[in-house]
Coordinates of C-alpha atoms and ligand atoms in Angstrom, one line a residue:
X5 CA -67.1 -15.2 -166.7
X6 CA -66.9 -14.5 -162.8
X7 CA -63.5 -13.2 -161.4
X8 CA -63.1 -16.6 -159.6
X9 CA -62.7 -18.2 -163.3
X10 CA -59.4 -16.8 -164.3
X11 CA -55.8 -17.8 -163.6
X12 CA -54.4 -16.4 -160.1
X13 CA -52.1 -13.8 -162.1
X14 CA -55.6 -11.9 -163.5
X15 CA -57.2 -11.8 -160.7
X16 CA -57.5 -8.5 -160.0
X17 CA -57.5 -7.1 -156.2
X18 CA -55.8 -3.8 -156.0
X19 CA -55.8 -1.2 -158.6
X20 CA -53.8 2.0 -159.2
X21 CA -54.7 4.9 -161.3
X22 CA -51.8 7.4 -161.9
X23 CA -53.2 11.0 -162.2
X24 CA -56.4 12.1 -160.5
X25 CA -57.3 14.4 -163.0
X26 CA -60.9 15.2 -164.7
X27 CA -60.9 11.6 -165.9
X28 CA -58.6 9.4 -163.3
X29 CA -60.9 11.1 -160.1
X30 CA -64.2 10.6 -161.8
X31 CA -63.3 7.1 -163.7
X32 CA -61.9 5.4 -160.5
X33 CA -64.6 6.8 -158.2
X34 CA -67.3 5.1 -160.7
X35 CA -65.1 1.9 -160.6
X36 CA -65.4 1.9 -156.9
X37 CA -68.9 2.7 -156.9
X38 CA -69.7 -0.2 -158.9
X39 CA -66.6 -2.5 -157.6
X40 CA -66.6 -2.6 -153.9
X41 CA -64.7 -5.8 -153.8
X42 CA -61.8 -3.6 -156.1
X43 CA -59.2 -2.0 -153.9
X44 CA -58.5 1.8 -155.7
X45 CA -55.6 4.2 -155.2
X46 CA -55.6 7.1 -157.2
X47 CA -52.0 9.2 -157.0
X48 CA -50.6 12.0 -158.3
X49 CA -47.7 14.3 -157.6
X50 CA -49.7 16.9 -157.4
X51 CA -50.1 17.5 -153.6
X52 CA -53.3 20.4 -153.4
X53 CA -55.5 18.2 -155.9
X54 CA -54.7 15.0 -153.8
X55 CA -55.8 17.2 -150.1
X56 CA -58.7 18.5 -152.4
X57 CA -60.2 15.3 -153.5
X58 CA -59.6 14.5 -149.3
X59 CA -61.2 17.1 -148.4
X60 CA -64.0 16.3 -145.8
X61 CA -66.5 19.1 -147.6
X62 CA -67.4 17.1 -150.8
X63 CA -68.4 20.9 -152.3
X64 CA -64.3 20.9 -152.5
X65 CA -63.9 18.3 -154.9
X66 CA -60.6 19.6 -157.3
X67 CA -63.4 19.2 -159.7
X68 CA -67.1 20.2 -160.4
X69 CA -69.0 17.3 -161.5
X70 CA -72.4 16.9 -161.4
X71 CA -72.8 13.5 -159.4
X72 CA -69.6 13.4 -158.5
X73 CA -69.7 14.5 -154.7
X74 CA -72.3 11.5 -154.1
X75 CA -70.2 8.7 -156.1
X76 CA -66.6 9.7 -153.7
X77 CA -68.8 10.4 -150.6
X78 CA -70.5 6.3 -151.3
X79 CA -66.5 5.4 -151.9
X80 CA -63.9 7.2 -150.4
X81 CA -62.1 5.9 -147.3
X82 CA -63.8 2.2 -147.9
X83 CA -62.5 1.0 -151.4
X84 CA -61.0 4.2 -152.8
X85 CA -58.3 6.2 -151.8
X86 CA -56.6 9.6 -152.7
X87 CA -52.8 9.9 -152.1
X88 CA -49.2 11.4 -153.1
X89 CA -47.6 7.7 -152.2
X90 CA -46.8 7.1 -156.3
X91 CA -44.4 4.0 -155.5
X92 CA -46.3 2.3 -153.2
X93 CA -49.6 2.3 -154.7
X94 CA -47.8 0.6 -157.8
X95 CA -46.0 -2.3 -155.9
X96 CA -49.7 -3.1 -154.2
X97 CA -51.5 -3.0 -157.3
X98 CA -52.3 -5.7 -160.1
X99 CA -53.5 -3.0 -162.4
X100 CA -52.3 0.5 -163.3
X101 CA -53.8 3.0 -165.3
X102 CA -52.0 6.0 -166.3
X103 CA -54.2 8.8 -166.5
X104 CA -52.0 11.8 -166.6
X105 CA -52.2 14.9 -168.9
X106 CA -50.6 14.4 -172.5
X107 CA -50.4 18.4 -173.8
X108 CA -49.3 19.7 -176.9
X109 CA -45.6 19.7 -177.5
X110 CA -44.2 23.8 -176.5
X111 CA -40.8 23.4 -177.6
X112 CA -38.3 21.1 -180.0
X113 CA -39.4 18.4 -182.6
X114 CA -43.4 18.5 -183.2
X115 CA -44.0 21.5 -180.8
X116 CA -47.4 23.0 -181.2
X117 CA -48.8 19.9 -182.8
X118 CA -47.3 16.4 -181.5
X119 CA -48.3 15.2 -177.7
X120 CA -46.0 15.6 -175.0
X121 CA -45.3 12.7 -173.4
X122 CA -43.1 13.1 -170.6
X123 CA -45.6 12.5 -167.9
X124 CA -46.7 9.5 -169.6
X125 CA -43.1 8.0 -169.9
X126 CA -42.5 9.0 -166.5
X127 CA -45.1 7.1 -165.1
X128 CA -43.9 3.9 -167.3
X129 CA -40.4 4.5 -165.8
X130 CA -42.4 4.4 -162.0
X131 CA -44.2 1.3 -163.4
X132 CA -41.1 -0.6 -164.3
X133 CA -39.2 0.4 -161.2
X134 CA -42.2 -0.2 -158.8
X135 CA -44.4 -2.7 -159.4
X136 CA -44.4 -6.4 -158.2
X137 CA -44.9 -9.5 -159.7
X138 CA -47.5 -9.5 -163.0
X139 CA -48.9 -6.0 -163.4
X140 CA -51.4 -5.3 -166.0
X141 CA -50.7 -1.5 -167.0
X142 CA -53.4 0.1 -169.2
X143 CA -53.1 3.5 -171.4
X144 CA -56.6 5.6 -170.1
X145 CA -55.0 8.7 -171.4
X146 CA -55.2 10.0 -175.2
X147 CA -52.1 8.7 -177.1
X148 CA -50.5 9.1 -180.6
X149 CA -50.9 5.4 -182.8
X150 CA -47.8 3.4 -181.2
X151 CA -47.8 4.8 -178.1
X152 CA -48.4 1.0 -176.4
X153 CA -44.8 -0.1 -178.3
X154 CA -43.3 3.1 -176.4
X155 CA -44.6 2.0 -173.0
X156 CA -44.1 -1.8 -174.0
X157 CA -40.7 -1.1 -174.4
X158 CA -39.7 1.1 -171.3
X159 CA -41.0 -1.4 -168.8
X160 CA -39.3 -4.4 -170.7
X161 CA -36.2 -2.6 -170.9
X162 CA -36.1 -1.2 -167.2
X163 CA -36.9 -5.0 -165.9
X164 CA -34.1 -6.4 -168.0
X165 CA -31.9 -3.9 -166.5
X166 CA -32.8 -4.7 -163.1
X167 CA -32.4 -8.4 -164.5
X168 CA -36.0 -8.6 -162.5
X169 CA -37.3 -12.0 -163.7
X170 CA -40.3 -11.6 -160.8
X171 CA -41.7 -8.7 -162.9
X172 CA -43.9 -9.2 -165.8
X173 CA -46.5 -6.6 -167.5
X174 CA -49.0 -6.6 -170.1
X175 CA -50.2 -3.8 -172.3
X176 CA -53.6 -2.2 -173.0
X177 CA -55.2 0.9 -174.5
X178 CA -58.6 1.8 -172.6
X179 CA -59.4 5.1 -174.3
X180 CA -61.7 7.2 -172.0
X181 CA -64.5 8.8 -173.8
X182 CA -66.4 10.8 -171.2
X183 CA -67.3 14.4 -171.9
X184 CA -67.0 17.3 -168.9
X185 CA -70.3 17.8 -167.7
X186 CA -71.7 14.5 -167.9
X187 CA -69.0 12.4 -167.0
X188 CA -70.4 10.4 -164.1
X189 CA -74.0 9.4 -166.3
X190 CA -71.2 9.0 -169.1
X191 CA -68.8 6.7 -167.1
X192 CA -72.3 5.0 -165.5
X193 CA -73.4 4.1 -168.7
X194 CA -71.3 4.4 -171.6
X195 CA -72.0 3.9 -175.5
X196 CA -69.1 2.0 -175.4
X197 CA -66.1 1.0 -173.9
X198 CA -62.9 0.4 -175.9
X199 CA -60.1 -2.1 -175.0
X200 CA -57.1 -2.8 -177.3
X201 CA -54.4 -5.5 -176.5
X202 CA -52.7 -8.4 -177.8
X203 CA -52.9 -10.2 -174.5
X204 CA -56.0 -12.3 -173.8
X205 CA -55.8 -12.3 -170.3
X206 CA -55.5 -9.4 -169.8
X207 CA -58.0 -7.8 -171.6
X208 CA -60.7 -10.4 -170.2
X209 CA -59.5 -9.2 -166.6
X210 CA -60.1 -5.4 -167.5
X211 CA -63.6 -6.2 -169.6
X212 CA -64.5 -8.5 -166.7
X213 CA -64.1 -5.3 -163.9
X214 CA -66.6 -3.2 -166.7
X215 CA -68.8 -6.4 -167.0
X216 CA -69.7 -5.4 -163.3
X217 CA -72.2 -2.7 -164.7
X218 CA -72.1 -2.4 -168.4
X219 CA -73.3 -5.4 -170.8
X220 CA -70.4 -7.1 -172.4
X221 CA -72.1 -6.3 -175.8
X222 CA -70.6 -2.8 -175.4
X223 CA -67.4 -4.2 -175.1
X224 CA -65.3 -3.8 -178.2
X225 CA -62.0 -5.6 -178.6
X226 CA -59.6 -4.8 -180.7
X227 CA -55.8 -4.3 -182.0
X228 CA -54.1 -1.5 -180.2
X229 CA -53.1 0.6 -182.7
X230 CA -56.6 0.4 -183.6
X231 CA -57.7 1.4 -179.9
X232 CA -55.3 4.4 -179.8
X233 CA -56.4 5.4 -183.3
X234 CA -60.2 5.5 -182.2
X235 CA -60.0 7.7 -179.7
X236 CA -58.4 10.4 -181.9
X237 CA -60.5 9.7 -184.6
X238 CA -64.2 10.0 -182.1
X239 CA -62.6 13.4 -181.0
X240 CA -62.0 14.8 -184.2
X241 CA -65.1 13.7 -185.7
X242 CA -67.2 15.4 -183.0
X243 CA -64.5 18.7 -183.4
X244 CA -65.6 18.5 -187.2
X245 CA -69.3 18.5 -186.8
X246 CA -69.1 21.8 -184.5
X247 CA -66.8 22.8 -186.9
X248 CA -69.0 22.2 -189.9
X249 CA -72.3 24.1 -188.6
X250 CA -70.2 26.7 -187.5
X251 CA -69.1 27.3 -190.6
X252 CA -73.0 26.8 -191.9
X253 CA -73.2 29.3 -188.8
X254 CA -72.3 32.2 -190.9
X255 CA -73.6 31.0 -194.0
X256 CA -77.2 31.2 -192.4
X257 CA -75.9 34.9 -191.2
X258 CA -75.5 36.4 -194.9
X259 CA -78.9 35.0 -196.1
X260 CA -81.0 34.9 -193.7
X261 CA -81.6 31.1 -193.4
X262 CA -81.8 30.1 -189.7
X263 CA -79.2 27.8 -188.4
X264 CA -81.2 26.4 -185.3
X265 CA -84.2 25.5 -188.5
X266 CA -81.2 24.2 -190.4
X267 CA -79.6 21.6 -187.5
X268 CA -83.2 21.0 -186.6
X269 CA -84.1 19.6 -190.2
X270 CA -80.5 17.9 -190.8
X271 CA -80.1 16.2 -187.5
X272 CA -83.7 14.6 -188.3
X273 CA -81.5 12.7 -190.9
X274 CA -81.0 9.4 -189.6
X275 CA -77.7 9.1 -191.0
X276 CA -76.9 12.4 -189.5
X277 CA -78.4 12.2 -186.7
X278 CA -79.2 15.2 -183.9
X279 CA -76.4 15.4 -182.0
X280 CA -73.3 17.5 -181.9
X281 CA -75.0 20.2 -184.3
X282 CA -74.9 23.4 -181.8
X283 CA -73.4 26.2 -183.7
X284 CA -71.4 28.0 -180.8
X285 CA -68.9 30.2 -180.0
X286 CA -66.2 27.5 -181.2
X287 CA -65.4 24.2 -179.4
X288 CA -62.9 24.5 -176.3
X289 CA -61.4 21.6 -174.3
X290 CA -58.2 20.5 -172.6
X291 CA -59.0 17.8 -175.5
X292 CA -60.4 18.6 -179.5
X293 CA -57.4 21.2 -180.1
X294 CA -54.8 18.9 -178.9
X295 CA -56.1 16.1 -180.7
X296 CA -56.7 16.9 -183.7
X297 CA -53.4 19.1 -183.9
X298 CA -52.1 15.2 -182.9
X299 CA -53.6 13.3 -185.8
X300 CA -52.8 16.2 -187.9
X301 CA -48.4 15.8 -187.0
X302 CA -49.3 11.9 -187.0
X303 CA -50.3 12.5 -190.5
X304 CA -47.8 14.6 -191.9
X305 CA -45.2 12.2 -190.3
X306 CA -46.5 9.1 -192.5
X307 CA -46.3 11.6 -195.5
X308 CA -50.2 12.0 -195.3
X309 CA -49.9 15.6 -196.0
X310 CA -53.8 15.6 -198.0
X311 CA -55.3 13.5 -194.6
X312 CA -53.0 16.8 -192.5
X313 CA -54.6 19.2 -194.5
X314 CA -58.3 17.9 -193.9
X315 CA -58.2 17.7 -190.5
X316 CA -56.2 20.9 -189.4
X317 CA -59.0 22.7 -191.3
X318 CA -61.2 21.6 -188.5
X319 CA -59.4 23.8 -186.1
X320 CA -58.8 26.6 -188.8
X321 CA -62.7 27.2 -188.9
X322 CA -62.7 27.1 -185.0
X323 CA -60.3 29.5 -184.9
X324 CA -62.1 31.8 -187.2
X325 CA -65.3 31.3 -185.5
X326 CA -64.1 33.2 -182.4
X327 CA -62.1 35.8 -184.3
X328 CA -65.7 36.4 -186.2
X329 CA -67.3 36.6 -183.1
X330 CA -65.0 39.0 -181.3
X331 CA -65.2 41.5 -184.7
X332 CA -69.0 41.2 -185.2
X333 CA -69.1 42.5 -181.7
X334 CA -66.7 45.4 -182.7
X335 CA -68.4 46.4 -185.6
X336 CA -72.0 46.4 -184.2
X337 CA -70.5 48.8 -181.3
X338 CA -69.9 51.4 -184.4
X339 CA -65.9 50.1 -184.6
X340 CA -65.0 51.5 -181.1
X341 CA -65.1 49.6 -177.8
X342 CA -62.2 51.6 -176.2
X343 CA -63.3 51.9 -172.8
X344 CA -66.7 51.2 -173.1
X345 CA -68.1 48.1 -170.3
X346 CA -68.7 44.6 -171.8
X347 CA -71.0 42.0 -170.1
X348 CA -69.5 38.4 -170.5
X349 CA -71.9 35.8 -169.3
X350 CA -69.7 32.3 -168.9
X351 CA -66.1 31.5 -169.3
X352 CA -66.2 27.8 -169.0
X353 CA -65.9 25.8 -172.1
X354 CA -69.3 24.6 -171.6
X355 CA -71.9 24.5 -168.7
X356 CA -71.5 22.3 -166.0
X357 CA -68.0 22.3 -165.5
X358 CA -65.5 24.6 -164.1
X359 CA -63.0 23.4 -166.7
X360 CA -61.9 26.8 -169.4
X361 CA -59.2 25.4 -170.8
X362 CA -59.2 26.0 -174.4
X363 CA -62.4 27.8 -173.7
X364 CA -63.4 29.8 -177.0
X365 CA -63.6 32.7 -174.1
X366 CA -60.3 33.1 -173.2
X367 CA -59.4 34.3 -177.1
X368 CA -62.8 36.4 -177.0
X369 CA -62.1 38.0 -174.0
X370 CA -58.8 38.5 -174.8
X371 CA -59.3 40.1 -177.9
X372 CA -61.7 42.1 -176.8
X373 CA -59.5 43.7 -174.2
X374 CA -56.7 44.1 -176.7
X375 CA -59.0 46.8 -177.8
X376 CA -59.8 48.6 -174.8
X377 CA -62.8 47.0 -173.8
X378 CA -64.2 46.7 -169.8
X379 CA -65.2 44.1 -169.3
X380 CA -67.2 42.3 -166.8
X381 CA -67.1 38.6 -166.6
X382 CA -69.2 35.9 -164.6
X383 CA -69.2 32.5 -164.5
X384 CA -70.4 30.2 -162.0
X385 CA -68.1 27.7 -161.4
X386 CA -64.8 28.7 -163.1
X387 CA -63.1 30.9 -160.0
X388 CA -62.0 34.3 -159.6
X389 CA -58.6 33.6 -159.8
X390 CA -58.9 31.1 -162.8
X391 CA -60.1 33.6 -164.8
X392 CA -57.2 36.3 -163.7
X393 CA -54.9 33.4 -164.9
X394 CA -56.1 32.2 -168.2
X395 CA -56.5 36.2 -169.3
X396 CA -53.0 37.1 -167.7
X397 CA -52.3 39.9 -165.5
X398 CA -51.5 42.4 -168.0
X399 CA -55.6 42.7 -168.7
X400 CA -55.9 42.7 -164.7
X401 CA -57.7 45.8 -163.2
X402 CA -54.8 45.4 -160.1
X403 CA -51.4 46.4 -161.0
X404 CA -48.4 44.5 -159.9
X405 CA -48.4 46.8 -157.0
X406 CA -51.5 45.7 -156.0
X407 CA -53.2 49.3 -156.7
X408 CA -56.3 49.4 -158.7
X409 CA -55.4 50.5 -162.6
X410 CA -56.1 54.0 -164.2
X411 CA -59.8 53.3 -165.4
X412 CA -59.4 55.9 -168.1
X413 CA -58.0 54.2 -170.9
X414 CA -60.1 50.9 -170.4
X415 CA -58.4 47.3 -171.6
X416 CA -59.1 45.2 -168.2
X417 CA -61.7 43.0 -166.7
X418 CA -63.2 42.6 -163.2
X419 CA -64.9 39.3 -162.1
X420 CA -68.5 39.7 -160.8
X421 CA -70.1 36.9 -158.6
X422 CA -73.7 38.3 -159.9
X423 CA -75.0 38.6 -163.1
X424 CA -77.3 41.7 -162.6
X425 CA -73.6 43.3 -162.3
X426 CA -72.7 42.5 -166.1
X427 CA -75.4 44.4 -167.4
X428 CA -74.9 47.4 -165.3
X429 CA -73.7 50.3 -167.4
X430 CA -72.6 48.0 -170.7
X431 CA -72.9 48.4 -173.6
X432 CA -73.5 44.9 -174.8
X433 CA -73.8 41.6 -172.4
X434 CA -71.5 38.5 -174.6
X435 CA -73.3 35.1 -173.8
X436 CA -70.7 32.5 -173.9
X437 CA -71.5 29.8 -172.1
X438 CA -74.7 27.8 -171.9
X439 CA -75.1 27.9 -168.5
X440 CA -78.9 27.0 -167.3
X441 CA -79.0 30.4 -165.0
X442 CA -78.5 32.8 -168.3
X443 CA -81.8 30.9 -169.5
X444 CA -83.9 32.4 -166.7
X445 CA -82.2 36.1 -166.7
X446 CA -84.9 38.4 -166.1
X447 CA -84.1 40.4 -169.8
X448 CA -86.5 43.3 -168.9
X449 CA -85.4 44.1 -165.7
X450 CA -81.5 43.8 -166.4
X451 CA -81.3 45.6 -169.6
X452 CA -83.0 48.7 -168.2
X453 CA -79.6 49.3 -166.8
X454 CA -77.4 49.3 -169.8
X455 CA -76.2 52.3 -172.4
X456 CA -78.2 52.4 -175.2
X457 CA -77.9 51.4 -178.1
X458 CA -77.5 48.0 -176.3
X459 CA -76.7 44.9 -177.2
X460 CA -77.0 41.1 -176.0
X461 CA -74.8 39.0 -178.4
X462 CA -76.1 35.5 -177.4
X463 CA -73.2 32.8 -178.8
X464 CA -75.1 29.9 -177.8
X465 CA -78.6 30.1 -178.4
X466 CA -79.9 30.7 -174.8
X467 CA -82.5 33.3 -175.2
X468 CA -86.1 32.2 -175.9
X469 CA -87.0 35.3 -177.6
X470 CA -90.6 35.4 -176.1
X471 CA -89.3 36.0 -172.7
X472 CA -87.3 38.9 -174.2
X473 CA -89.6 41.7 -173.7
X474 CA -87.5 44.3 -173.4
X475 CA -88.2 46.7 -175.9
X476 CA -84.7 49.0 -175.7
X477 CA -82.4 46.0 -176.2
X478 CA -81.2 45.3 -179.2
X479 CA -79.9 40.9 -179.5
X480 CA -77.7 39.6 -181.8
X481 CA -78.1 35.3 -182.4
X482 CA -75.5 33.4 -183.9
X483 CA -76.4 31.7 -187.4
X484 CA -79.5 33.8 -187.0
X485 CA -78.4 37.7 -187.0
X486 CA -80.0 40.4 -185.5
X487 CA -83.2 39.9 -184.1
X488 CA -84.9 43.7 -183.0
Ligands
NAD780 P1 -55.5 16.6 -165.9 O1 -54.4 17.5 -166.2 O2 -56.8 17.1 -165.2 O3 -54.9 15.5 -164.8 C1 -53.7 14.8 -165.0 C2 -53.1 14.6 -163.6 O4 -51.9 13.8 -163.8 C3 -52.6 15.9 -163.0 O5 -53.2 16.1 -161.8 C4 -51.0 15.7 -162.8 O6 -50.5 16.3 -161.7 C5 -50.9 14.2 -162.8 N1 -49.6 13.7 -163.2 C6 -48.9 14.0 -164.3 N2 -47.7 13.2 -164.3 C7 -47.8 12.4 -163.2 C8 -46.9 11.4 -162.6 N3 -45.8 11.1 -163.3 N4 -47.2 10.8 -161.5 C9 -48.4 11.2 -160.8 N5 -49.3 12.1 -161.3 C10 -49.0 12.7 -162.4 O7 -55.8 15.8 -167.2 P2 -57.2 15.1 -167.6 O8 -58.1 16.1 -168.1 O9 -57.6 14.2 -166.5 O10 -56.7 14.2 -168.9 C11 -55.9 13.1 -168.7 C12 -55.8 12.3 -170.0 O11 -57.1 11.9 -170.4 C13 -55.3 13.2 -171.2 O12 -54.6 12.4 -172.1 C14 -56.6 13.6 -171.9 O13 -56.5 13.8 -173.3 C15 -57.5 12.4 -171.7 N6 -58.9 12.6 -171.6 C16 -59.4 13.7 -171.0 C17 -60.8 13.9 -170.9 C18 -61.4 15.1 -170.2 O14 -62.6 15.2 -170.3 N7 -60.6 15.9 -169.5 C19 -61.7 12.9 -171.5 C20 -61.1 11.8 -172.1 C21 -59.8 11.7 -172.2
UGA781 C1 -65.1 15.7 -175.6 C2 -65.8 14.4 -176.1 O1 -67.2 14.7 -176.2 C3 -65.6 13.2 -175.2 O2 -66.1 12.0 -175.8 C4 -64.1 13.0 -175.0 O3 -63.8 11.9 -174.1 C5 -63.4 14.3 -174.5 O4 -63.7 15.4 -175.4 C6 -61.9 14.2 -174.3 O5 -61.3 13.4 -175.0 O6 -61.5 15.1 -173.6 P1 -65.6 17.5 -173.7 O7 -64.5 18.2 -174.4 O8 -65.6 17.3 -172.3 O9 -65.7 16.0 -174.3 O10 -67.0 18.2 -174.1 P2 -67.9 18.2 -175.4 O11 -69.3 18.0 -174.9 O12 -67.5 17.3 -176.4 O13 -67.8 19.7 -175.9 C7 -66.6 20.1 -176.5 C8 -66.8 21.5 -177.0 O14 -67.6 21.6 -178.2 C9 -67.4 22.5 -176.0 O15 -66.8 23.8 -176.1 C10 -68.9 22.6 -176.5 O16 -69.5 23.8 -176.1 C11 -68.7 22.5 -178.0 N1 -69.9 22.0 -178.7 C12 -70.3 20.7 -178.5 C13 -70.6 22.9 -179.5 O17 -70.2 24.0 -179.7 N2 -71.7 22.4 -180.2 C14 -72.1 21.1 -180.0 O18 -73.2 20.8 -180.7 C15 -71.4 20.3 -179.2

């Protein structure tokens, strides 16, 4: 069905996206890549990521996206537009997607498991008391089962109030299932994408803007409870299979089976399948943790204490893979890593993206300085000052007078912009990260340079050990052991 098909109320001009975050920049700028007749405001409060995603050097992006700088330099300033204006990019638009951050609860009822949802009924409260005639408003961010009736019922209930008979709205749950790294080839072409409503209408208007690049047979329509619940349920599955062969991770330690040999032979299992069967230093993410700790409270609130239990057991063994990680290091170092320099190669919770939240480096590194450690950490996107703030001033090498801390007790980190650096007088170099330039290090060469016995502990499986020549380097491989 072409847009010219449906009644005037679903045609759909103008569109706003509320948040322009990791998924509301990326996700609208792929809407108006392959939408040029749609009209796209994307607005957040947030006044230094809004001048970012304007600046004129597309290198500045808030973000680091592969693809990204060429889909907002094709779009921006024709059909898409960046901007603090909250109100008045709802009143323009028929559509609004709220695509703002939904943390774990800090404080009262649920806190440390259940969503926060403050920002989200905030922007319901803007939706109600902004928009204009029929607005469709769509849930892109992850949501607890029943979120919808929440959002249903604010906009009903701030309308009535204004007894505004003009305005009408409609509800949808469009779960967004890119992952960091490849979220433009994943927005470009998606396994799937998920719409949940009780409103026909509406959802043919949203399918029919996807329809403009992806075939409608990867268009699934369903209830939205069962919308909301998918999304959870896809991120927890994934979380489980990192968490299962992590776990298989140091099975394969003790006996000397081989876990890159064991995912190799299980992923070749059709009903397995290949993917998702890294074994790592843990999974990180602004989303797994947050999640799963979500279905986990959902669970226990419908008195599903057994379905709790399974699931929170995902983020136990996740937990215990980094703590594992962070003592095997100890112990190999002969107990003691007081003062002596540590090498840490990536702090981003995967490669190709300068997101760490929840990176599985943060509690490494952290742990690591808690006993004294130096340690010296690069990364290539995540910044300087990123870094300083996920691992707290207190590990800082600057103290709050802004003079350099006695070296002689050890316990603080210094970010290096070259990897050679790392190596330089360490005792061990921690691969965390996959990044593509720790595939290509020049192992002879750099290793020369570090105290012996030395060590590379490599978390992600990045060394091919025929380019590792070096004969006075000892490495360490997860779910493999010690390799020289
Ligand atoms: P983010 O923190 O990067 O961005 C959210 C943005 O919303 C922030 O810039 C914030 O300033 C803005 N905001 C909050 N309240 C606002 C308001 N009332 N008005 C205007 N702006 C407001 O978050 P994100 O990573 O983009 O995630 C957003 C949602 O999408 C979350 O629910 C997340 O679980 C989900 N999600 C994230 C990913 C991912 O890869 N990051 C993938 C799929 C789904
Ligand atoms: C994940 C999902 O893959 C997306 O579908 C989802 O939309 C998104 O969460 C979300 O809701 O936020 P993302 O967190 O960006 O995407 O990245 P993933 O590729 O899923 O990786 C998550 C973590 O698991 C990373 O730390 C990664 O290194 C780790 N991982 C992944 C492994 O350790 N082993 C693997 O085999 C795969």
């Amino acid at each position: 069905m072409v847009q010219g098909d449906y009644p005037k109320r679903f045609m759909i001009k103008n569109i706003c996206c509320i948040g322009a975050g990791y998924v509301g920049g990326p996700t609208m700028s792929v809407i108006a890549d392959r939408c040029p007749h749609l009209n796209i405001n994307v607005v957040d409060l947030n006044k230094k990521r809004i001048e970012a995603w304007n600046s004129k050097d597309l290198n500045k992006l808030p973000i680091f996206e592969p693809g990204l700088d060429e889909v907002v330099g094709n779009t921006r300033g024709k059909n898409l537009f960046f901007s603090t204006n909250v109100g008045e990019s709802i009143k323009k638009a028929d559509m609004v997607f709220i695509s703002v951050n939904t943390p774990t609860k800090s404080r009262g009822i649920g806190s440390g498991e259940a969503s926060d949802l403050s920002w989200v009924e905030s922007c319901a409260r803007d939706v109600a008391k902004y928009a204009e005639g029929h607005t469709i408003v769509i849930e892109k961010s992850t949501l607890p089962v029943k979120t919808a009736a929440t959002i249903k019922s604010i906009l009903n209930s701030v309308k009535n109030s204004f007894k505004d008979t003009e305005k009408s709205f409609a509800v949808l749950s469009n779960p967004e299932f890119l992952a960091e790294g490849t979220a433009i080839s994943d927005l470009k072409n998606p396994d799937r994408v998920l719409i949940g409503g009780e409103d026909h209408d509406a959802i043919e208007a949203l399918a029919n803007i996807y329809k403009s690049w992806i075939v409608d047979e990867k268009i699934i329509r369903t209830n939205l409870w069962s919308s909301e619940l998918s999304k959870l349920a896809a991120n927890a599955f994934l979380a489980q299979r990192v968490s299962s062969i992590n776990s298989l991770s140091a099975f394969c330690e003790e006996t000397g089976a081989n876990i890159y040999e064991v995912s190799k032979a299980i992923g070749l299992d059709n009903r397995i399948g290949d993917k998702f069967l890294k074994a790592g230093p843990g999974f990180g993410g602004s989303c797994f943790k947050k999640d799963i700790l979500n279905l986990v409270y959902l669970s226990r609130s419908l008195g599903l204490d057994e379905v709790a239990d399974y699931w929170e057991s995902v983020l136990q063994i996740n937990n215990w893979q980094q703590k594992r990680i962070y003592k095997k290091i100890v112990s190999t170092l002969f107990g003691n890593i007081s003062n002596k320099q540590i090498g840490i190669l990536g702090f981003a919770f995967k490669s190709n993206t300068n997101d760490f939240r929840e990176s599985p480096a943060i509690s490494i590194c952290r742990d690591l300085l808690e006993e004294r450690a130096i340690l010296k950490i690069h990364d290539p996107k995540v910044e300087a000052k990123d870094i300083e703030k996920a691992l707290e001033n207190e590990f800082s090498d600057i103290d709050n007078c802004n003079n350099k801390k006695s070296r002689d007790q050890g316990g603080y980190f210094v970010v290096e912009k070259e990897i050679e650096k790392t190596f330089y007088n360490s005792h061990a170099v921690v691969i965390l990260t996959e990044w593509e330039e720790y595939k290509i290090i020049d192992w002879e060469n750099f290793t020369k340079n570090m105290i012996a016995p030395s060590w590379i502990f490599d978390t992600r499986n990045v060394i091919d050990e025929s380019d590792f020549k070096s004969n006075n380097c000892n490495i360490w491989k997860i779910g493999n052991g010690i390799k020289n």
